[in-house]
Amino acid sequence: METISKINEIRNIINEWKRQGLTIGFVPTMGCLHQGHLSLIEQAKNENDKVIVSIFVNPLQFRPNEDFSRYPRSLDKDLEGCRNFGADLVFTPSLNDLLPEKNLVYVDVDLLGNNLCGSSREGHFRGVCTIVAKLFNILTPDKSYFGEKDAQQLAIITRMAEDLNFNTKIVPCAIVRESDGLAMSSRNVYLTLEERQAATIISKSLSSAKSLLQKGKRDSLNIKSFIIDSIKTEPLANIDYVEIVDHSTLQFVDIIEKPILIAVAVYFGKTRLIDNLTYKEV
Ligand code: AMP
């Protein structure tokens, strides 16, 4: 496995792979890798000749008051994980190389980026899409792997690839959870012991909502209130949003008649965690 930070160097390697007719799977990350990221690498390895993982903490997707400067970084451990899971190349561009100050053109995200995380993190998806578009152009992967954990991001990137004609197939990957149900996240390391225990209320509430859906409940306001009440039983939880939206358009729904996404964001102390449930059996 090689670690490359220069754009020209990685392009040369990729050109050679393409010349040999090899397929490339790509896993973009911000590092501090956990089992969730590694499952994406594993899936990419199973479906491609070569796997590239990028590690880049993208300043464009953080708002000024967010955790960019303290976002956890653990490059040595990340490289070990990438190697163990069969990555061929790790791309670690410097901030200056990927985002030179002359960068004046960005990817604008329309309707899909306005609600859910887009409303509490203004500009977030513009930042995500701009960097992912740059990475797609540099690495030209055949397939790109994104976790369903970040469901809105997955929906937006899927649309970006279609709308901007990127020649890469976006592959959704299932959410990986801790044994008590908490969705794995690089931000879980911020949680105190008490917050970590309290955070299980998110997946418990989503599971209970799933039972309601399975029993035939279809009124989204009722289900939303149920989830909010359930999360509020945990005193350390502070809800940012709970929303029920159409799975592909991400627009709010009243009566659940098509596949939906229930998306939630909850603060525990200063740590904001997201999770979601997709329900398609309607
Ligand atoms: P990040 O480093 O947080 O930007 O995440 C990089 C990729 O890993 C994204 O596509 C995430 O959706 C995915 N990911 C993060 N956590 C999980 C998880 N628990 N299960 C599956 N995929 C995940």
mmCIF file of C-alpha atoms and ligand atoms in Angstrom:
data_model
loop_
_atom_site.group_PDB
_atom_site.id
_atom_site.type_symbol
_atom_site.label_atom_id
_atom_site.label_comp_id
_atom_site.label_asym_id
_atom_site.label_seq_id
_atom_site.Cartn_x
_atom_site.Cartn_y
_atom_site.Cartn_z
ATOM 1 C CA MET A 1 0.000 0.000 0.000
ATOM 2 C CA GLU A 2 1.283 3.441 -0.898
ATOM 3 C CA THR A 3 0.462 6.773 0.701
ATOM 4 C CA ILE A 4 0.518 9.690 -1.734
ATOM 5 C CA SER A 5 -0.198 13.337 -1.085
ATOM 6 C CA LYS A 6 0.651 14.929 -4.450
ATOM 7 C CA ILE A 7 -2.092 15.170 -7.057
ATOM 8 C CA ASN A 8 0.236 14.631 -10.042
ATOM 9 C CA GLU A 9 1.834 11.573 -8.491
ATOM 10 C CA ILE A 10 -1.467 9.874 -7.803
ATOM 11 C CA ARG A 11 -2.698 10.718 -11.324
ATOM 12 C CA ASN A 12 0.353 8.972 -12.811
ATOM 13 C CA ILE A 13 -0.347 5.785 -10.840
ATOM 14 C CA ILE A 14 -4.027 5.850 -11.809
ATOM 15 C CA ASN A 15 -3.179 6.391 -15.490
ATOM 16 C CA GLU A 16 -0.988 3.322 -15.367
ATOM 17 C CA TRP A 17 -3.763 1.270 -13.706
ATOM 18 C CA LYS A 18 -6.227 2.423 -16.357
ATOM 19 C CA ARG A 19 -3.754 1.502 -19.094
ATOM 20 C CA GLN A 20 -3.712 -2.009 -17.635
ATOM 21 C CA GLY A 21 -7.525 -2.110 -17.658
ATOM 22 C CA LEU A 22 -7.833 -2.262 -13.850
ATOM 23 C CA THR A 23 -10.992 -1.026 -12.105
ATOM 24 C CA ILE A 24 -10.803 1.449 -9.228
ATOM 25 C CA GLY A 25 -12.991 1.677 -6.136
ATOM 26 C CA PHE A 26 -12.821 4.865 -4.070
ATOM 27 C CA VAL A 27 -13.629 5.484 -0.395
ATOM 28 C CA PRO A 28 -13.545 9.168 0.621
ATOM 29 C CA THR A 29 -13.073 9.809 4.361
ATOM 30 C CA MET A 30 -12.025 12.440 6.861
ATOM 31 C CA GLY A 31 -9.885 9.905 8.738
ATOM 32 C CA CYS A 32 -10.122 8.717 12.351
ATOM 33 C CA LEU A 33 -11.239 5.499 10.752
ATOM 34 C CA HIS A 34 -13.495 3.031 12.522
ATOM 35 C CA GLN A 35 -15.250 -0.164 11.543
ATOM 36 C CA GLY A 36 -17.843 1.806 9.541
ATOM 37 C CA HIS A 37 -15.158 3.230 7.229
ATOM 38 C CA LEU A 38 -13.345 -0.094 7.079
ATOM 39 C CA SER A 39 -16.517 -1.860 5.924
ATOM 40 C CA LEU A 40 -16.600 0.523 2.946
ATOM 41 C CA ILE A 41 -12.983 -0.328 2.130
ATOM 42 C CA GLU A 42 -13.769 -4.033 2.413
ATOM 43 C CA GLN A 43 -16.735 -3.736 0.053
ATOM 44 C CA ALA A 44 -14.668 -1.695 -2.414
ATOM 45 C CA LYS A 45 -11.947 -4.354 -2.287
ATOM 46 C CA ASN A 46 -14.471 -7.076 -3.130
ATOM 47 C CA GLU A 47 -15.797 -5.201 -6.148
ATOM 48 C CA ASN A 48 -12.705 -3.625 -7.750
ATOM 49 C CA ASP A 49 -9.136 -4.433 -8.780
ATOM 50 C CA LYS A 50 -7.719 -1.454 -6.890
ATOM 51 C CA VAL A 51 -8.941 0.549 -3.889
ATOM 52 C CA ILE A 52 -8.101 4.165 -3.088
ATOM 53 C CA VAL A 53 -8.972 5.702 0.282
ATOM 54 C CA SER A 54 -8.720 9.456 0.697
ATOM 55 C CA ILE A 55 -8.115 11.050 4.076
ATOM 56 C CA PHE A 56 -8.808 14.771 4.123
ATOM 57 C CA VAL A 57 -10.474 16.807 6.847
ATOM 58 C CA ASN A 58 -12.440 19.170 4.637
ATOM 59 C CA PRO A 59 -12.611 22.687 6.088
ATOM 60 C CA LEU A 60 -15.326 23.700 3.603
ATOM 61 C CA GLN A 61 -17.883 21.444 5.262
ATOM 62 C CA PHE A 62 -17.496 22.926 8.751
ATOM 63 C CA ARG A 63 -19.137 26.127 9.883
ATOM 64 C CA PRO A 64 -16.899 28.598 11.762
ATOM 65 C CA ASN A 65 -18.262 27.550 15.186
ATOM 66 C CA GLU A 66 -17.900 23.822 14.481
ATOM 67 C CA ASP A 67 -15.186 21.309 15.350
ATOM 68 C CA PHE A 68 -12.804 21.581 12.358
ATOM 69 C CA SER A 69 -9.718 22.384 14.432
ATOM 70 C CA ARG A 70 -10.361 19.685 17.041
ATOM 71 C CA TYR A 71 -11.723 17.042 14.636
ATOM 72 C CA PRO A 72 -9.942 13.793 15.667
ATOM 73 C CA ARG A 73 -6.905 12.927 13.548
ATOM 74 C CA SER A 74 -5.087 9.569 13.767
ATOM 75 C CA LEU A 75 -3.137 9.072 10.549
ATOM 76 C CA ASP A 76 -0.823 6.231 11.652
ATOM 77 C CA LYS A 77 -3.689 4.119 12.962
ATOM 78 C CA ASP A 78 -5.768 4.967 9.871
ATOM 79 C CA LEU A 79 -2.990 3.794 7.547
ATOM 80 C CA GLU A 80 -2.760 0.529 9.479
ATOM 81 C CA GLY A 81 -6.531 0.012 9.092
ATOM 82 C CA CYS A 82 -6.385 0.796 5.367
ATOM 83 C CA ARG A 83 -3.523 -1.671 4.914
ATOM 84 C CA ASN A 84 -5.300 -4.414 6.893
ATOM 85 C CA PHE A 85 -8.466 -4.019 4.854
ATOM 86 C CA GLY A 86 -6.674 -4.176 1.523
ATOM 87 C CA ALA A 87 -6.443 -0.570 0.310
ATOM 88 C CA ASP A 88 -3.874 -0.113 -2.469
ATOM 89 C CA LEU A 89 -3.434 3.641 -2.239
ATOM 90 C CA VAL A 90 -4.172 6.215 0.433
ATOM 91 C CA PHE A 91 -4.512 9.769 -0.832
ATOM 92 C CA THR A 92 -3.659 12.381 1.793
ATOM 93 C CA PRO A 93 -3.681 15.715 -0.055
ATOM 94 C CA SER A 94 -2.482 18.797 1.788
ATOM 95 C CA LEU A 95 -4.909 21.632 2.391
ATOM 96 C CA ASN A 96 -2.909 23.882 0.042
ATOM 97 C CA ASP A 97 -2.860 21.374 -2.796
ATOM 98 C CA LEU A 98 -6.547 20.498 -2.668
ATOM 99 C CA LEU A 99 -7.816 23.953 -1.753
ATOM 100 C CA PRO A 100 -5.398 26.575 -3.044
ATOM 101 C CA GLU A 101 -6.473 30.085 -2.182
ATOM 102 C CA LYS A 102 -7.291 30.746 -5.824
ATOM 103 C CA ASN A 103 -10.196 28.253 -5.610
ATOM 104 C CA LEU A 104 -13.189 30.353 -6.648
ATOM 105 C CA VAL A 105 -15.602 27.822 -8.119
ATOM 106 C CA TYR A 106 -17.811 25.631 -5.967
ATOM 107 C CA VAL A 107 -20.559 23.046 -6.451
ATOM 108 C CA ASP A 108 -23.902 24.582 -5.596
ATOM 109 C CA VAL A 109 -26.458 22.228 -4.042
ATOM 110 C CA ASP A 110 -30.072 23.146 -4.624
ATOM 111 C CA LEU A 111 -33.202 21.818 -2.909
ATOM 112 C CA LEU A 112 -31.683 18.604 -1.524
ATOM 113 C CA GLY A 113 -29.244 20.553 0.620
ATOM 114 C CA ASN A 114 -31.678 22.935 2.335
ATOM 115 C CA ASN A 115 -33.319 20.823 5.035
ATOM 116 C CA LEU A 116 -32.129 18.269 7.652
ATOM 117 C CA CYS A 117 -28.379 18.779 8.210
ATOM 118 C CA GLY A 118 -28.393 21.462 5.510
ATOM 119 C CA SER A 119 -30.525 23.769 7.635
ATOM 120 C CA SER A 120 -28.495 23.462 10.809
ATOM 121 C CA ARG A 121 -25.143 23.366 8.960
ATOM 122 C CA GLU A 122 -25.498 26.061 6.309
ATOM 123 C CA GLY A 123 -23.103 25.549 3.385
ATOM 124 C CA HIS A 124 -22.166 22.068 4.590
ATOM 125 C CA PHE A 125 -23.197 20.206 1.437
ATOM 126 C CA ARG A 126 -21.689 22.841 -0.859
ATOM 127 C CA GLY A 127 -18.421 22.116 0.950
ATOM 128 C CA VAL A 128 -18.858 18.347 0.768
ATOM 129 C CA CYS A 129 -19.808 18.348 -2.924
ATOM 130 C CA THR A 130 -17.010 20.701 -3.949
ATOM 131 C CA ILE A 131 -14.352 18.474 -2.395
ATOM 132 C CA VAL A 132 -15.940 15.188 -3.516
ATOM 133 C CA ALA A 133 -16.202 16.558 -7.075
ATOM 134 C CA LYS A 134 -12.521 17.474 -6.987
ATOM 135 C CA LEU A 135 -11.630 14.008 -5.711
ATOM 136 C CA PHE A 136 -13.752 12.354 -8.429
ATOM 137 C CA ASN A 137 -11.917 14.418 -11.056
ATOM 138 C CA ILE A 138 -8.481 13.621 -9.668
ATOM 139 C CA LEU A 139 -9.038 9.909 -9.003
ATOM 140 C CA THR A 140 -11.575 9.016 -11.749
ATOM 141 C CA PRO A 141 -12.899 5.968 -9.835
ATOM 142 C CA ASP A 142 -15.218 3.420 -11.449
ATOM 143 C CA LYS A 143 -17.148 3.046 -8.196
ATOM 144 C CA SER A 144 -17.321 5.289 -5.119
ATOM 145 C CA TYR A 145 -18.481 4.074 -1.724
ATOM 146 C CA PHE A 146 -20.575 6.142 0.692
ATOM 147 C CA GLY A 147 -22.167 5.152 3.995
ATOM 148 C CA GLU A 148 -25.917 5.245 4.585
ATOM 149 C CA LYS A 149 -25.008 6.689 7.979
ATOM 150 C CA ASP A 150 -24.800 10.071 6.197
ATOM 151 C CA ALA A 151 -28.041 9.536 4.306
ATOM 152 C CA GLN A 152 -28.506 13.110 3.088
ATOM 153 C CA GLN A 153 -24.907 13.227 1.884
ATOM 154 C CA LEU A 154 -25.427 9.928 0.031
ATOM 155 C CA ALA A 155 -28.608 11.225 -1.644
ATOM 156 C CA ILE A 156 -26.909 14.490 -2.658
ATOM 157 C CA ILE A 157 -23.734 12.845 -3.967
ATOM 158 C CA THR A 158 -25.838 10.356 -5.940
ATOM 159 C CA ARG A 159 -27.687 13.273 -7.523
ATOM 160 C CA MET A 160 -24.457 15.210 -8.090
ATOM 161 C CA ALA A 161 -22.951 12.266 -9.965
ATOM 162 C CA GLU A 162 -26.064 12.087 -12.164
ATOM 163 C CA ASP A 163 -26.597 15.807 -12.674
ATOM 164 C CA LEU A 164 -22.938 16.660 -13.326
ATOM 165 C CA ASN A 165 -22.280 13.465 -15.353
ATOM 166 C CA PHE A 166 -19.520 12.026 -13.229
ATOM 167 C CA ASN A 167 -18.489 8.666 -14.624
ATOM 168 C CA THR A 168 -18.505 6.856 -11.273
ATOM 169 C CA LYS A 169 -21.129 4.575 -9.783
ATOM 170 C CA ILE A 170 -22.180 5.633 -6.298
ATOM 171 C CA VAL A 171 -22.429 2.555 -4.063
ATOM 172 C CA PRO A 172 -24.437 2.877 -0.808
ATOM 173 C CA CYS A 173 -23.065 0.932 2.182
ATOM 174 C CA ALA A 174 -25.031 -0.159 5.273
ATOM 175 C CA ILE A 175 -24.631 1.612 8.625
ATOM 176 C CA VAL A 176 -22.209 -0.151 10.975
ATOM 177 C CA ARG A 177 -23.220 0.026 14.642
ATOM 178 C CA GLU A 178 -21.689 -0.661 18.038
ATOM 179 C CA SER A 179 -23.111 -3.732 19.798
ATOM 180 C CA ASP A 180 -25.565 -1.523 21.735
ATOM 181 C CA GLY A 181 -26.905 0.055 18.537
ATOM 182 C CA LEU A 182 -25.036 3.385 18.491
ATOM 183 C CA ALA A 183 -24.025 4.201 14.924
ATOM 184 C CA MET A 184 -20.233 4.299 14.667
ATOM 185 C CA SER A 185 -18.882 7.793 14.145
ATOM 186 C CA SER A 186 -15.503 9.499 14.409
ATOM 187 C CA ARG A 187 -17.220 11.972 16.736
ATOM 188 C CA ASN A 188 -18.156 9.275 19.281
ATOM 189 C CA VAL A 189 -14.685 9.777 20.810
ATOM 190 C CA TYR A 190 -15.848 13.199 22.065
ATOM 191 C CA LEU A 191 -18.526 11.635 24.296
ATOM 192 C CA THR A 192 -18.075 11.306 28.061
ATOM 193 C CA LEU A 193 -18.964 7.918 29.549
ATOM 194 C CA GLU A 194 -22.395 9.196 30.582
ATOM 195 C CA GLU A 195 -23.042 10.760 27.175
ATOM 196 C CA ARG A 196 -21.905 7.589 25.428
ATOM 197 C CA GLN A 197 -24.470 5.574 27.386
ATOM 198 C CA ALA A 198 -27.179 8.154 26.860
ATOM 199 C CA ALA A 199 -26.525 8.226 23.089
ATOM 200 C CA THR A 200 -28.032 4.760 22.668
ATOM 201 C CA ILE A 201 -31.442 6.465 22.977
ATOM 202 C CA ILE A 202 -31.118 7.475 19.292
ATOM 203 C CA SER A 203 -31.046 3.976 17.809
ATOM 204 C CA LYS A 204 -33.555 2.713 20.404
ATOM 205 C CA SER A 205 -36.028 5.416 19.365
ATOM 206 C CA LEU A 206 -35.513 4.647 15.677
ATOM 207 C CA SER A 207 -36.065 0.915 16.299
ATOM 208 C CA SER A 208 -39.305 1.635 18.169
ATOM 209 C CA ALA A 209 -40.438 3.873 15.302
ATOM 210 C CA LYS A 210 -39.718 1.028 12.917
ATOM 211 C CA SER A 211 -42.045 -1.218 14.944
ATOM 212 C CA LEU A 212 -44.798 1.382 14.594
ATOM 213 C CA LEU A 213 -44.289 1.451 10.832
ATOM 214 C CA GLN A 214 -44.347 -2.337 10.714
ATOM 215 C CA LYS A 215 -47.664 -2.262 12.572
ATOM 216 C CA GLY A 216 -49.055 -0.083 9.763
ATOM 217 C CA LYS A 217 -48.799 3.419 11.267
ATOM 218 C CA ARG A 218 -48.508 5.907 8.407
ATOM 219 C CA ASP A 219 -48.995 9.373 9.911
ATOM 220 C CA SER A 220 -45.555 10.955 9.862
ATOM 221 C CA LEU A 221 -46.404 13.649 12.449
ATOM 222 C CA ASN A 222 -47.400 10.960 14.955
ATOM 223 C CA ILE A 223 -44.269 8.962 14.358
ATOM 224 C CA LYS A 224 -42.109 12.077 14.560
ATOM 225 C CA SER A 225 -43.706 13.060 17.908
ATOM 226 C CA PHE A 226 -43.195 9.542 19.165
ATOM 227 C CA ILE A 227 -39.455 9.709 18.346
ATOM 228 C CA ILE A 228 -39.074 13.180 19.873
ATOM 229 C CA ASP A 229 -40.810 12.071 23.103
ATOM 230 C CA SER A 230 -38.714 8.947 23.227
ATOM 231 C CA ILE A 231 -35.396 10.839 22.792
ATOM 232 C CA LYS A 232 -36.486 13.398 25.395
ATOM 233 C CA THR A 233 -36.695 10.663 28.043
ATOM 234 C CA GLU A 234 -32.904 10.925 28.062
ATOM 235 C CA PRO A 235 -31.960 14.087 29.999
ATOM 236 C CA LEU A 236 -28.531 14.422 28.328
ATOM 237 C CA ALA A 237 -30.046 14.450 24.828
ATOM 238 C CA ASN A 238 -30.744 17.753 23.107
ATOM 239 C CA ILE A 239 -32.566 17.337 19.787
ATOM 240 C CA ASP A 240 -31.349 19.295 16.748
ATOM 241 C CA TYR A 241 -33.938 17.776 14.410
ATOM 242 C CA VAL A 242 -36.117 14.737 13.824
ATOM 243 C CA GLU A 243 -37.591 14.621 10.315
ATOM 244 C CA ILE A 244 -39.411 12.171 8.102
ATOM 245 C CA VAL A 245 -38.744 12.733 4.401
ATOM 246 C CA ASP A 246 -39.189 11.055 1.049
ATOM 247 C CA HIS A 247 -36.224 8.736 0.582
ATOM 248 C CA SER A 248 -35.089 10.116 -2.766
ATOM 249 C CA THR A 249 -36.316 13.725 -2.877
ATOM 250 C CA LEU A 250 -35.675 14.377 0.853
ATOM 251 C CA GLN A 251 -38.855 16.479 0.963
ATOM 252 C CA PHE A 252 -41.146 16.259 4.003
ATOM 253 C CA VAL A 253 -44.035 13.795 3.828
ATOM 254 C CA ASP A 254 -47.354 13.791 5.740
ATOM 255 C CA ILE A 255 -48.675 10.335 4.991
ATOM 256 C CA ILE A 256 -46.125 7.600 4.478
ATOM 257 C CA GLU A 257 -46.905 5.934 1.149
ATOM 258 C CA LYS A 258 -43.471 5.677 -0.435
ATOM 259 C CA PRO A 259 -40.015 4.748 0.890
ATOM 260 C CA ILE A 260 -38.991 7.209 3.587
ATOM 261 C CA LEU A 261 -35.958 8.291 5.511
ATOM 262 C CA ILE A 262 -36.285 9.140 9.186
ATOM 263 C CA ALA A 263 -33.291 11.337 9.931
ATOM 264 C CA VAL A 264 -32.263 12.609 13.344
ATOM 265 C CA ALA A 265 -29.519 14.801 14.777
ATOM 266 C CA VAL A 266 -29.056 15.001 18.528
ATOM 267 C CA TYR A 267 -26.558 16.822 20.712
ATOM 268 C CA PHE A 268 -24.962 15.212 23.751
ATOM 269 C CA GLY A 269 -23.065 18.056 25.344
ATOM 270 C CA LYS A 270 -21.275 19.748 22.421
ATOM 271 C CA THR A 271 -21.213 16.579 20.331
ATOM 272 C CA ARG A 272 -23.749 16.389 17.530
ATOM 273 C CA LEU A 273 -24.600 12.845 16.430
ATOM 274 C CA ILE A 274 -26.684 11.829 13.426
ATOM 275 C CA ASP A 275 -28.489 8.602 12.650
ATOM 276 C CA ASN A 276 -31.311 7.465 10.428
ATOM 277 C CA LEU A 277 -33.680 4.734 9.419
ATOM 278 C CA THR A 278 -34.772 3.883 5.908
ATOM 279 C CA TYR A 279 -38.202 2.280 5.615
ATOM 280 C CA LYS A 280 -39.149 0.904 2.206
ATOM 281 C CA GLU A 281 -41.839 -1.688 2.957
ATOM 282 C CA VAL A 282 -44.798 0.581 2.128
HETATM 283 P P1 AMP B 1 -16.415 10.601 7.290
HETATM 284 O O1 AMP B 1 -14.997 10.241 7.560
HETATM 285 O O2 AMP B 1 -17.220 10.799 8.541
HETATM 286 O O3 AMP B 1 -16.559 11.705 6.291
HETATM 287 O O4 AMP B 1 -17.059 9.322 6.620
HETATM 288 C C1 AMP B 1 -16.522 8.748 5.446
HETATM 289 C C2 AMP B 1 -17.489 7.748 4.892
HETATM 290 O O5 AMP B 1 -17.725 6.721 5.856
HETATM 291 C C3 AMP B 1 -18.869 8.358 4.579
HETATM 292 O O6 AMP B 1 -19.348 7.815 3.364
HETATM 293 C C4 AMP B 1 -19.695 7.921 5.755
HETATM 294 O O7 AMP B 1 -21.064 7.826 5.461
HETATM 295 C C5 AMP B 1 -19.106 6.551 6.021
HETATM 296 N N1 AMP B 1 -19.414 6.142 7.398
HETATM 297 C C6 AMP B 1 -19.158 6.825 8.543
HETATM 298 N N2 AMP B 1 -19.639 6.164 9.607
HETATM 299 C C7 AMP B 1 -20.233 5.034 9.133
HETATM 300 C C8 AMP B 1 -20.925 3.949 9.734
HETATM 301 N N3 AMP B 1 -21.124 3.876 11.043
HETATM 302 N N4 AMP B 1 -21.386 2.965 8.932
HETATM 303 C C9 AMP B 1 -21.199 3.030 7.579
HETATM 304 N N5 AMP B 1 -20.546 4.029 6.957
HETATM 305 C C10 AMP B 1 -20.079 5.025 7.708
#
